[in-house]
Amino acid sequence: MKHNTSRAGDGTTSAAAPHGNPDNVPGADLPRPEGKTFFGQPRMLANLFSVELWERFSFYGMQGIVLLYMYFATTEGGLGIDQSTAAGIVGAYGGAVYLFAILGGWVADRLLGSERTMFVSGVLIMAGHISLALLPAVAGLAIGLILIAVGSGGLKATITNLVGSLYERHDPRRDAGFSIFYMGVNIGGLTGPLLTGLAQQTWGFHLGFGLAAIGMAFGLTQYALGRRRLPGEVHHVPNPLPRSAYGRWIGVALAALAVVAAAVLTGVLNAANLADVVVVVTVLAAVALFVLLLTSAKVDDDERSRVRSFIPMFIGSAAFWALFQQQFTVITIYSDTRLDRTLGDWTMPISWVQSFNPFFIILLAPVFAVLWTRLGERQPSTPAKFGLGIVLMGSAFLIFLPMVGVSSVPVLWAALILLVATLGELLVSPVGLSLSTRLAPRAYPVLMVSLFYLSVALGTALSGSLAGYYSEQSEAAYFGVLGAVTIVIGAGLLVLSPWIRRRMRGVR
């Protein structure tokens, strides 16, 4: 999981302000809530922990079965969509979540503030799951995925900022609080596919989607009862959009919607090429942001060098997520068609395979935290961690190869693959967003964070595009080529690590 601790707008962060409130943010110099605590943390952390747990429960619970819903035959309760097209839609949807996170940050900073943006986003997510549960056929699928993508992007852009607002900037409890919050992410990611998968296998897809909606409703209800107790600054719009600019931005929004509608009606944008379109849009957006940062007069030479150092990291991050996010595309198909999931007379639900990753995260994240603490200055640099993580991700795909041609693959083999992928994730994901904030020019802190999100969006959309080339007959070439190419990219980052570190100008 990636968390954005800075917001768009005037170049400042909207996390807790330091003592003295020099930016005159309303509520920033009010004392943080005291009294009852949650594991020694501010009481409101329990509220946000619950929201994130249930949002991840609903997000991963839905994601665990939505691909199956698309390509299963109508006689099995599905929509009968072509398998490769369905995988492309899932990849495009996943990429869109990260694109909408950038939009969500803008809305929070310019229109609604973090707290209201987060609450509205949660309502959109719940409405999306209800649409999947109640509305029939492709219309319900389209409405549901759009609502969830917009809502998840908005929530992703704001909830970490709300957690940060519970602490003074130098509060020693801050890191521990975020660690507790992060456990909620993974508990939700672990239990969501387990319960919705069981519901889908026992009672059908729509009840599985309904369970995701109920989970989100639980989180929102608890949050609504305590949301007023959040610190004052999160209810404030940090960089309000002038009223005089509303017309212009409404026009931009309507024009964008008109372009999308025209592309759909003319067939230029369709289900089969949706993932490819998201890939192109993401690449263009990333190029535009890099050009802006490298040419701006507000960026000095040291900052420009740091931006250049991020280019190979951006490519490596996209390559990592292009394979990692295939747990929702190719690995879901593989779990359905290639794994032996039977235990006696019982068959394990397909989506349960997706719970291996959060289980391993919960198990191994504390180990990595202790390891980095003990190594201190001797730990690998961030570029080296990225390179090692990408090599592990490519190696995970090569582990598929011994099972090519095996008629029924043991489910524990998939667990081994996802264990190696999770080791890679722990080297890439926790440090990627932090790195983007440390490399960011002072004038553009949020744009660098946006670039990191764009690398995740690009990789996630690519996971859908690449899935179109997968079939049981092409397994050796598919897993072999993608695994080898990714290992080469990771090894390239390791080789370039000294060059990258020099251009990071003092950032480790």
Coordinates of C-alpha atoms in Angstrom, one line a residue:
M1 CA 0.0 0.0 0.0
K2 CA 1.1 3.5 -0.8
H3 CA 0.1 6.5 1.3
N4 CA 0.3 10.2 0.2
T5 CA 1.3 12.5 3.1
S6 CA 1.3 15.7 1.0
R7 CA -1.4 17.4 -0.9
A8 CA -1.6 19.5 -4.0
G9 CA -2.0 23.3 -3.9
D10 CA 0.4 25.8 -2.7
G11 CA 3.4 23.6 -2.2
T12 CA 2.9 23.0 1.5
T13 CA 1.8 19.8 3.2
S14 CA -1.5 19.7 4.9
A15 CA -0.4 17.3 7.6
A16 CA -0.2 18.5 11.1
A17 CA 1.4 21.9 11.3
P18 CA 4.2 22.6 13.7
H19 CA 3.7 24.6 16.9
G20 CA 3.0 28.2 16.3
N21 CA 0.9 27.7 13.2
P22 CA 3.0 29.9 10.9
D23 CA 0.8 29.2 7.9
N24 CA -2.3 30.4 9.8
V25 CA -4.2 27.1 9.1
P26 CA -7.4 27.2 11.1
G27 CA -7.3 24.6 13.9
A28 CA -3.6 23.7 13.3
D29 CA -2.5 25.1 16.7
L30 CA -5.3 23.4 18.6
P31 CA -4.0 20.6 20.9
R32 CA -4.4 17.1 19.6
P33 CA -7.2 15.1 21.2
E34 CA -6.2 13.5 24.5
G35 CA -7.9 11.2 27.0
K36 CA -8.6 7.6 26.0
T37 CA -6.1 6.1 23.7
F38 CA -5.9 3.3 21.1
F39 CA -2.8 1.2 21.9
G40 CA -1.2 4.3 23.3
Q41 CA -2.2 6.3 20.2
P42 CA -4.8 9.1 19.7
R43 CA -8.3 7.6 20.1
M44 CA -9.4 8.7 16.6
L45 CA -6.7 6.4 15.1
A46 CA -9.1 3.5 15.9
N47 CA -11.8 5.2 13.8
L48 CA -9.5 5.7 10.8
F49 CA -8.0 2.3 11.3
S50 CA -11.5 0.9 11.0
V51 CA -12.4 2.9 7.9
E52 CA -9.2 1.7 6.1
L53 CA -9.7 -1.9 7.2
W54 CA -13.2 -2.0 5.9
E55 CA -12.3 -0.1 2.7
R56 CA -9.5 -2.6 2.0
F57 CA -11.8 -5.4 2.9
S58 CA -14.4 -4.2 0.3
F59 CA -11.7 -3.2 -2.3
Y60 CA -9.8 -6.5 -2.2
G61 CA -12.9 -8.6 -1.6
M62 CA -14.5 -7.2 -4.7
Q63 CA -11.3 -7.4 -6.7
G64 CA -10.9 -11.1 -5.8
I65 CA -14.1 -12.0 -7.6
V66 CA -14.8 -9.3 -10.2
L67 CA -12.6 -10.8 -12.9
L68 CA -14.3 -14.2 -12.4
Y69 CA -17.7 -12.4 -12.6
M70 CA -16.8 -11.0 -16.0
Y71 CA -15.5 -14.1 -17.7
F72 CA -17.6 -16.8 -16.1
A73 CA -20.4 -18.0 -18.3
T74 CA -23.9 -16.6 -17.8
T75 CA -25.0 -20.1 -16.7
E76 CA -22.5 -19.8 -13.8
G77 CA -23.7 -16.4 -12.8
G78 CA -21.1 -14.4 -14.8
L79 CA -21.3 -12.0 -17.8
G80 CA -19.6 -14.3 -20.3
I81 CA -17.0 -11.6 -21.4
D82 CA -13.9 -12.7 -23.2
Q83 CA -11.2 -13.7 -20.7
S84 CA -8.5 -11.4 -22.1
T85 CA -10.9 -8.5 -22.4
A86 CA -12.0 -9.0 -18.8
A87 CA -8.4 -9.0 -17.6
G88 CA -7.8 -5.8 -19.5
I89 CA -10.7 -4.2 -17.8
V90 CA -9.4 -5.2 -14.4
G91 CA -6.0 -3.8 -15.2
A92 CA -7.5 -0.5 -16.5
Y93 CA -9.7 -0.2 -13.5
G94 CA -6.7 -0.7 -11.1
G95 CA -4.6 1.9 -13.0
A96 CA -7.6 4.3 -12.9
V97 CA -7.7 4.1 -9.1
Y98 CA -4.2 5.7 -8.9
L99 CA -5.0 8.3 -11.6
F100 CA -8.1 9.3 -9.6
A101 CA -5.9 9.5 -6.5
I102 CA -4.3 12.6 -8.1
L103 CA -7.7 14.1 -8.8
G104 CA -8.8 13.3 -5.2
G105 CA -5.8 15.2 -3.8
W106 CA -6.7 18.2 -6.0
V107 CA -10.4 18.1 -4.8
A108 CA -9.2 17.9 -1.2
D109 CA -6.9 20.8 -1.5
R110 CA -9.0 23.1 -3.7
L111 CA -12.7 22.3 -3.0
L112 CA -13.7 20.1 0.0
G113 CA -10.8 19.6 2.4
S114 CA -9.3 16.2 3.3
E115 CA -12.0 15.1 5.8
R116 CA -15.0 15.7 3.5
T117 CA -13.3 14.3 0.5
M118 CA -12.5 11.1 2.4
F119 CA -16.1 10.8 3.6
V120 CA -17.6 11.4 0.1
S121 CA -15.1 9.0 -1.4
G122 CA -16.2 6.3 1.1
V123 CA -19.9 6.8 0.1
L124 CA -19.0 6.5 -3.6
I125 CA -17.1 3.2 -2.8
M126 CA -20.2 1.8 -1.0
A127 CA -22.5 2.9 -3.8
G128 CA -20.2 1.2 -6.3
H129 CA -20.4 -2.1 -4.4
I130 CA -24.2 -1.8 -4.2
S131 CA -24.3 -1.2 -7.9
L132 CA -22.3 -4.4 -8.5
A133 CA -24.6 -6.3 -6.1
L134 CA -28.0 -5.1 -7.4
L135 CA -27.7 -3.8 -10.9
P136 CA -27.8 -6.4 -13.6
A137 CA -25.4 -7.2 -16.5
V138 CA -22.7 -4.9 -18.0
A139 CA -24.5 -1.7 -16.8
G140 CA -24.1 -2.6 -13.2
L141 CA -20.4 -3.6 -13.8
A142 CA -19.6 -0.3 -15.5
I143 CA -21.3 1.9 -12.9
G144 CA -19.9 0.0 -10.0
L145 CA -16.3 0.0 -11.2
I146 CA -16.4 3.7 -12.1
L147 CA -17.8 4.6 -8.7
I148 CA -15.3 2.5 -6.8
A149 CA -12.3 3.7 -8.9
V150 CA -13.2 7.4 -8.2
G151 CA -14.0 6.7 -4.5
S152 CA -10.9 4.6 -3.9
G153 CA -8.7 7.2 -5.5
G154 CA -10.2 10.0 -3.4
L155 CA -9.9 7.9 -0.2
K156 CA -6.3 6.9 -1.0
A157 CA -5.4 10.6 -1.5
T158 CA -6.7 11.7 1.8
I159 CA -6.9 9.2 4.6
T160 CA -3.2 9.1 5.3
N161 CA -3.3 12.8 5.7
L162 CA -6.0 12.4 8.3
V163 CA -3.9 10.0 10.2
G164 CA -1.0 12.4 10.2
S165 CA -3.2 15.2 11.5
L166 CA -3.7 13.3 14.8
Y167 CA 0.0 14.0 15.7
E168 CA 2.1 17.0 16.2
R169 CA 4.9 17.0 13.6
H170 CA 7.5 15.7 16.1
D171 CA 5.3 13.4 18.1
P172 CA 7.4 10.3 18.8
R173 CA 4.2 8.1 18.5
R174 CA 3.8 9.0 14.8
D175 CA 5.7 6.1 13.2
A176 CA 4.1 3.6 15.5
G177 CA 0.7 5.0 14.7
F178 CA 1.2 4.6 11.0
S179 CA 2.4 1.0 11.6
I180 CA -0.8 0.2 13.4
F181 CA -2.8 1.9 10.7
Y182 CA -0.9 -0.1 8.0
M183 CA -1.9 -3.3 9.8
G184 CA -5.6 -2.4 9.2
V185 CA -4.8 -2.2 5.5
N186 CA -3.5 -5.7 5.5
I187 CA -6.1 -7.2 7.8
G188 CA -8.7 -5.9 5.4
G189 CA -6.7 -7.2 2.4
L190 CA -6.4 -10.6 4.1
T191 CA -10.1 -11.1 5.1
G192 CA -11.8 -9.5 2.1
P193 CA -11.0 -12.2 -0.5
L194 CA -11.6 -14.9 2.1
L195 CA -15.2 -13.9 3.0
T196 CA -16.3 -12.5 -0.4
G197 CA -14.8 -15.6 -2.1
L198 CA -16.6 -17.9 0.2
A199 CA -19.9 -16.0 -0.3
Q200 CA -19.4 -16.1 -4.1
Q201 CA -18.7 -19.8 -4.2
T202 CA -21.6 -20.6 -1.8
W203 CA -24.3 -18.1 -2.9
G204 CA -23.2 -16.3 -6.0
F205 CA -21.3 -13.2 -7.2
H206 CA -23.9 -10.7 -6.2
L207 CA -23.9 -11.7 -2.6
G208 CA -20.1 -11.5 -2.6
F209 CA -20.4 -7.9 -3.9
G210 CA -23.1 -7.2 -1.3
L211 CA -20.8 -8.3 1.4
A212 CA -18.2 -5.8 0.2
A213 CA -20.8 -3.1 0.4
I214 CA -21.8 -4.1 4.0
G215 CA -18.1 -4.0 5.0
M216 CA -17.8 -0.4 3.7
A217 CA -21.0 0.6 5.4
F218 CA -19.6 -0.6 8.7
G219 CA -16.5 1.5 8.3
L220 CA -18.4 4.6 7.2
T221 CA -20.9 4.3 10.1
Q222 CA -18.2 4.1 12.7
Y223 CA -16.4 7.0 11.1
A224 CA -19.5 9.2 10.8
L225 CA -20.1 8.9 14.5
G226 CA -16.7 10.4 15.4
R227 CA -15.6 12.4 12.4
R228 CA -16.1 15.8 14.2
R229 CA -13.4 14.9 16.7
L230 CA -10.7 15.1 14.1
P231 CA -8.3 18.1 14.3
G232 CA -9.6 21.3 12.9
E233 CA -7.3 21.7 10.0
V234 CA -8.6 18.6 8.1
H235 CA -12.0 20.3 7.9
H236 CA -10.3 23.3 6.2
V237 CA -9.7 23.7 2.5
P238 CA -6.0 24.5 2.4
N239 CA -5.9 26.2 -1.0
P240 CA -9.5 27.1 -2.0
L241 CA -10.3 27.5 -5.6
P242 CA -11.4 31.0 -6.3
R243 CA -15.1 31.4 -7.1
S244 CA -14.1 33.1 -10.3
A245 CA -12.3 29.9 -11.4
Y246 CA -15.3 27.6 -10.9
G247 CA -16.7 28.2 -14.4
R248 CA -13.4 27.4 -16.1
W249 CA -12.8 24.2 -14.2
I250 CA -16.4 23.1 -14.7
G251 CA -15.9 23.7 -18.4
V252 CA -12.7 21.6 -18.4
A253 CA -14.5 18.8 -16.6
L254 CA -17.4 18.8 -19.0
A255 CA -15.1 18.9 -22.0
A256 CA -13.2 15.9 -20.6
L257 CA -16.4 13.9 -20.1
A258 CA -17.5 14.9 -23.6
V259 CA -14.3 13.6 -25.1
V260 CA -14.6 10.3 -23.2
A261 CA -18.3 9.9 -24.2
A262 CA -17.5 10.6 -27.9
A263 CA -14.7 8.0 -27.8
V264 CA -17.0 5.4 -26.3
L265 CA -19.8 6.2 -28.8
T266 CA -17.5 6.0 -31.8
G267 CA -15.8 2.8 -30.6
V268 CA -12.4 4.5 -30.3
L269 CA -12.5 3.6 -26.6
N270 CA -13.9 0.1 -25.9
A271 CA -13.6 -2.7 -23.4
A272 CA -10.9 -4.5 -25.4
N273 CA -8.5 -1.5 -25.6
L274 CA -9.3 0.1 -22.2
A275 CA -6.1 -1.0 -20.5
D276 CA -4.0 0.2 -23.4
V277 CA -5.7 3.6 -23.3
V278 CA -5.0 3.9 -19.6
V279 CA -1.3 3.0 -20.3
V280 CA -1.0 5.7 -23.0
V281 CA -2.7 8.4 -20.8
T282 CA -0.5 7.5 -17.9
V283 CA 2.7 7.7 -20.0
L284 CA 1.7 11.0 -21.4
A285 CA 0.9 12.4 -18.0
A286 CA 4.2 11.2 -16.6
V287 CA 6.2 12.7 -19.5
A288 CA 4.4 16.0 -19.0
L289 CA 5.2 16.0 -15.3
F290 CA 8.9 15.1 -15.8
V291 CA 9.2 17.9 -18.5
L292 CA 7.6 20.4 -16.1
L293 CA 9.9 19.5 -13.3
L294 CA 13.1 19.5 -15.4
T295 CA 12.4 22.8 -17.1
S296 CA 10.8 24.9 -14.4
A297 CA 12.7 28.0 -13.3
K298 CA 11.5 27.2 -9.8
V299 CA 13.7 24.1 -9.7
D300 CA 17.4 24.6 -8.9
D301 CA 20.3 22.4 -10.2
D302 CA 20.4 20.1 -7.2
E303 CA 16.6 19.5 -7.4
R304 CA 16.8 19.0 -11.2
S305 CA 19.4 16.3 -10.6
R306 CA 17.2 14.5 -8.1
V307 CA 14.3 14.6 -10.6
R308 CA 16.6 12.9 -13.2
S309 CA 17.6 10.3 -10.7
F310 CA 13.9 9.4 -10.3
I311 CA 13.5 8.5 -14.0
P312 CA 15.1 5.0 -13.8
M313 CA 13.3 4.4 -10.5
F314 CA 10.0 5.3 -12.2
I315 CA 10.7 2.8 -15.0
G316 CA 11.6 0.1 -12.4
S317 CA 8.5 0.8 -10.3
A318 CA 6.3 0.5 -13.3
A319 CA 7.9 -2.8 -14.2
F320 CA 7.5 -4.1 -10.7
W321 CA 3.8 -3.3 -10.5
A322 CA 3.2 -4.6 -14.0
L323 CA 4.0 -8.1 -12.7
F324 CA 2.9 -7.7 -9.1
Q325 CA -0.6 -6.6 -10.0
Q326 CA -1.2 -9.6 -12.1
Q327 CA -2.4 -11.3 -9.0
F328 CA -5.7 -9.7 -9.9
T329 CA -5.5 -10.7 -13.6
V330 CA -3.3 -13.7 -14.7
I331 CA -2.9 -15.2 -11.3
T332 CA -6.7 -15.2 -10.7
I333 CA -7.1 -17.0 -14.1
Y334 CA -4.3 -19.4 -13.1
S335 CA -6.0 -20.1 -9.8
D336 CA -9.2 -20.9 -11.6
T337 CA -7.8 -23.1 -14.3
R338 CA -4.5 -24.5 -13.2
L339 CA -4.5 -24.9 -9.4
D340 CA -5.6 -28.0 -7.4
R341 CA -7.7 -26.3 -4.8
T342 CA -9.4 -29.4 -3.5
L343 CA -9.0 -30.5 0.1
G344 CA -10.9 -33.8 0.5
D345 CA -14.5 -33.0 -0.6
W346 CA -14.1 -29.2 -0.2
T347 CA -12.8 -26.8 -2.9
M348 CA -11.0 -23.7 -1.8
P349 CA -12.6 -20.5 -3.3
I350 CA -10.5 -19.1 -6.2
S351 CA -10.1 -15.7 -4.6
W352 CA -8.5 -17.1 -1.5
V353 CA -5.2 -17.2 -3.3
Q354 CA -5.1 -13.4 -3.2
S355 CA -5.1 -13.5 0.6
F356 CA -1.6 -15.1 0.6
N357 CA 0.0 -11.7 -0.1
P358 CA -1.5 -9.7 2.8
F359 CA -0.8 -12.7 5.1
F360 CA 2.8 -12.7 4.2
I361 CA 2.9 -8.9 4.6
I362 CA 1.5 -9.1 8.2
L363 CA 4.1 -11.9 8.9
L364 CA 7.2 -10.3 7.3
A365 CA 6.8 -6.5 7.6
P366 CA 7.9 -6.5 11.3
V367 CA 10.9 -8.6 10.3
F368 CA 12.0 -6.1 7.7
A369 CA 11.4 -3.2 10.1
V370 CA 13.7 -4.8 12.7
L371 CA 16.3 -5.7 9.9
W372 CA 16.5 -2.1 8.7
T373 CA 16.7 -0.7 12.2
R374 CA 19.6 -3.0 13.1
L375 CA 21.5 -2.4 9.9
G376 CA 21.1 1.4 10.3
E377 CA 23.5 3.1 7.9
R378 CA 24.7 -0.3 6.6
Q379 CA 21.3 -1.0 5.0
P380 CA 21.1 -0.9 1.2
S381 CA 20.4 2.4 -0.5
T382 CA 16.9 3.0 -1.9
P383 CA 18.0 2.4 -5.5
A384 CA 19.6 -0.9 -4.4
K385 CA 16.4 -1.9 -2.5
F386 CA 14.4 -1.1 -5.6
G387 CA 16.7 -3.2 -7.8
L388 CA 16.6 -6.2 -5.4
G389 CA 12.8 -6.0 -5.1
I390 CA 12.4 -5.9 -8.9
V391 CA 14.7 -8.9 -9.3
L392 CA 12.7 -10.8 -6.7
M393 CA 9.5 -10.0 -8.6
G394 CA 10.9 -11.3 -11.9
S395 CA 12.2 -14.4 -10.1
A396 CA 8.6 -15.1 -8.8
F397 CA 7.4 -15.3 -12.4
L398 CA 10.2 -17.8 -13.2
I399 CA 9.0 -20.0 -10.4
F400 CA 5.9 -20.7 -12.6
L401 CA 8.1 -22.5 -15.1
P402 CA 8.6 -25.9 -13.4
M403 CA 4.9 -26.3 -13.4
V404 CA 4.4 -25.7 -17.1
G405 CA 2.6 -28.8 -18.4
V406 CA 1.6 -30.0 -15.0
S407 CA -2.1 -30.7 -15.2
S408 CA -3.0 -29.7 -11.6
V409 CA -0.6 -27.4 -9.8
P410 CA -0.5 -27.6 -6.0
V411 CA -1.9 -24.5 -4.3
L412 CA 1.1 -24.2 -2.1
W413 CA 3.2 -23.6 -5.3
A414 CA 1.1 -20.4 -5.8
A415 CA 1.8 -19.5 -2.2
L416 CA 5.6 -19.9 -2.8
I417 CA 5.3 -17.6 -5.9
L418 CA 3.4 -14.9 -3.9
L419 CA 5.9 -15.2 -1.0
V420 CA 8.8 -14.3 -3.3
A421 CA 6.6 -11.5 -4.8
T422 CA 5.8 -10.2 -1.3
L423 CA 9.5 -10.1 -0.4
G424 CA 10.0 -7.9 -3.5
E425 CA 7.0 -5.7 -2.5
L426 CA 8.6 -5.1 1.0
L427 CA 11.7 -3.8 -0.8
V428 CA 9.8 -1.5 -3.2
S429 CA 6.5 -0.4 -1.9
P430 CA 7.3 1.0 1.6
V431 CA 10.2 3.1 0.3
G432 CA 8.8 4.3 -3.1
L433 CA 6.5 7.0 -1.9
S434 CA 8.9 8.1 0.9
L435 CA 11.6 8.5 -1.8
S436 CA 9.4 10.6 -4.0
T437 CA 8.8 13.0 -1.1
R438 CA 12.5 13.2 -0.4
L439 CA 13.5 13.8 -4.0
A440 CA 10.8 16.4 -4.6
P441 CA 11.7 20.0 -5.4
R442 CA 10.6 22.5 -2.8
A443 CA 8.2 24.2 -5.2
Y444 CA 6.6 21.0 -6.4
P445 CA 6.3 18.4 -3.5
V446 CA 3.0 17.0 -4.7
L447 CA 4.0 16.5 -8.4
M448 CA 6.8 14.1 -7.4
V449 CA 4.3 12.1 -5.3
S450 CA 2.0 12.1 -8.3
L451 CA 4.8 10.7 -10.4
F452 CA 5.2 7.8 -8.0
Y453 CA 1.4 7.1 -8.2
L454 CA 1.6 7.3 -12.0
S455 CA 4.3 4.6 -12.0
V456 CA 1.9 2.4 -10.0
A457 CA -1.0 3.3 -12.4
L458 CA 1.2 2.5 -15.4
G459 CA 2.2 -0.9 -14.0
T460 CA -1.3 -1.8 -13.0
A461 CA -2.7 -0.9 -16.4
L462 CA 0.1 -2.9 -18.0
S463 CA -0.8 -5.9 -15.9
G464 CA -4.2 -5.8 -17.8
S465 CA -2.7 -5.3 -21.2
L466 CA -0.1 -8.1 -20.7
A467 CA -2.7 -10.5 -19.5
G468 CA -4.2 -10.6 -23.0
Y469 CA -1.1 -12.6 -24.1
Y470 CA -1.5 -15.2 -21.4
S471 CA -2.9 -18.7 -22.1
E472 CA -2.2 -22.1 -20.7
Q473 CA -0.5 -23.0 -24.0
S474 CA 1.8 -19.9 -23.8
E475 CA 2.8 -20.2 -20.2
A476 CA 6.5 -21.0 -20.7
A477 CA 7.0 -18.0 -23.0
Y478 CA 4.7 -15.7 -21.0
F479 CA 6.2 -16.3 -17.5
G480 CA 9.8 -16.8 -18.9
V481 CA 10.0 -13.7 -21.0
L482 CA 8.3 -11.4 -18.4
G483 CA 10.3 -12.8 -15.6
A484 CA 13.6 -12.5 -17.4
V485 CA 12.9 -8.9 -18.7
T486 CA 12.0 -7.8 -15.2
I487 CA 15.1 -9.4 -13.7
V488 CA 17.2 -7.5 -16.3
I489 CA 15.5 -4.2 -15.4
G490 CA 16.1 -4.9 -11.7
A491 CA 19.8 -5.8 -12.4
G492 CA 20.1 -2.6 -14.4
L493 CA 18.9 -0.6 -11.4
L494 CA 21.5 -2.3 -9.2
V495 CA 24.2 -1.5 -11.7
L496 CA 23.0 2.1 -12.0
S497 CA 22.6 2.4 -8.2
P498 CA 25.9 4.4 -7.7
W499 CA 25.0 6.7 -10.6
I500 CA 21.5 7.3 -9.2
R501 CA 22.8 7.9 -5.7
R502 CA 25.2 10.6 -7.0
R503 CA 22.3 12.4 -8.7
M504 CA 20.2 12.2 -5.7
R505 CA 22.5 14.8 -4.2
G506 CA 22.6 13.8 -0.6
V507 CA 19.4 11.8 -0.4
R508 CA 20.0 8.2 0.5

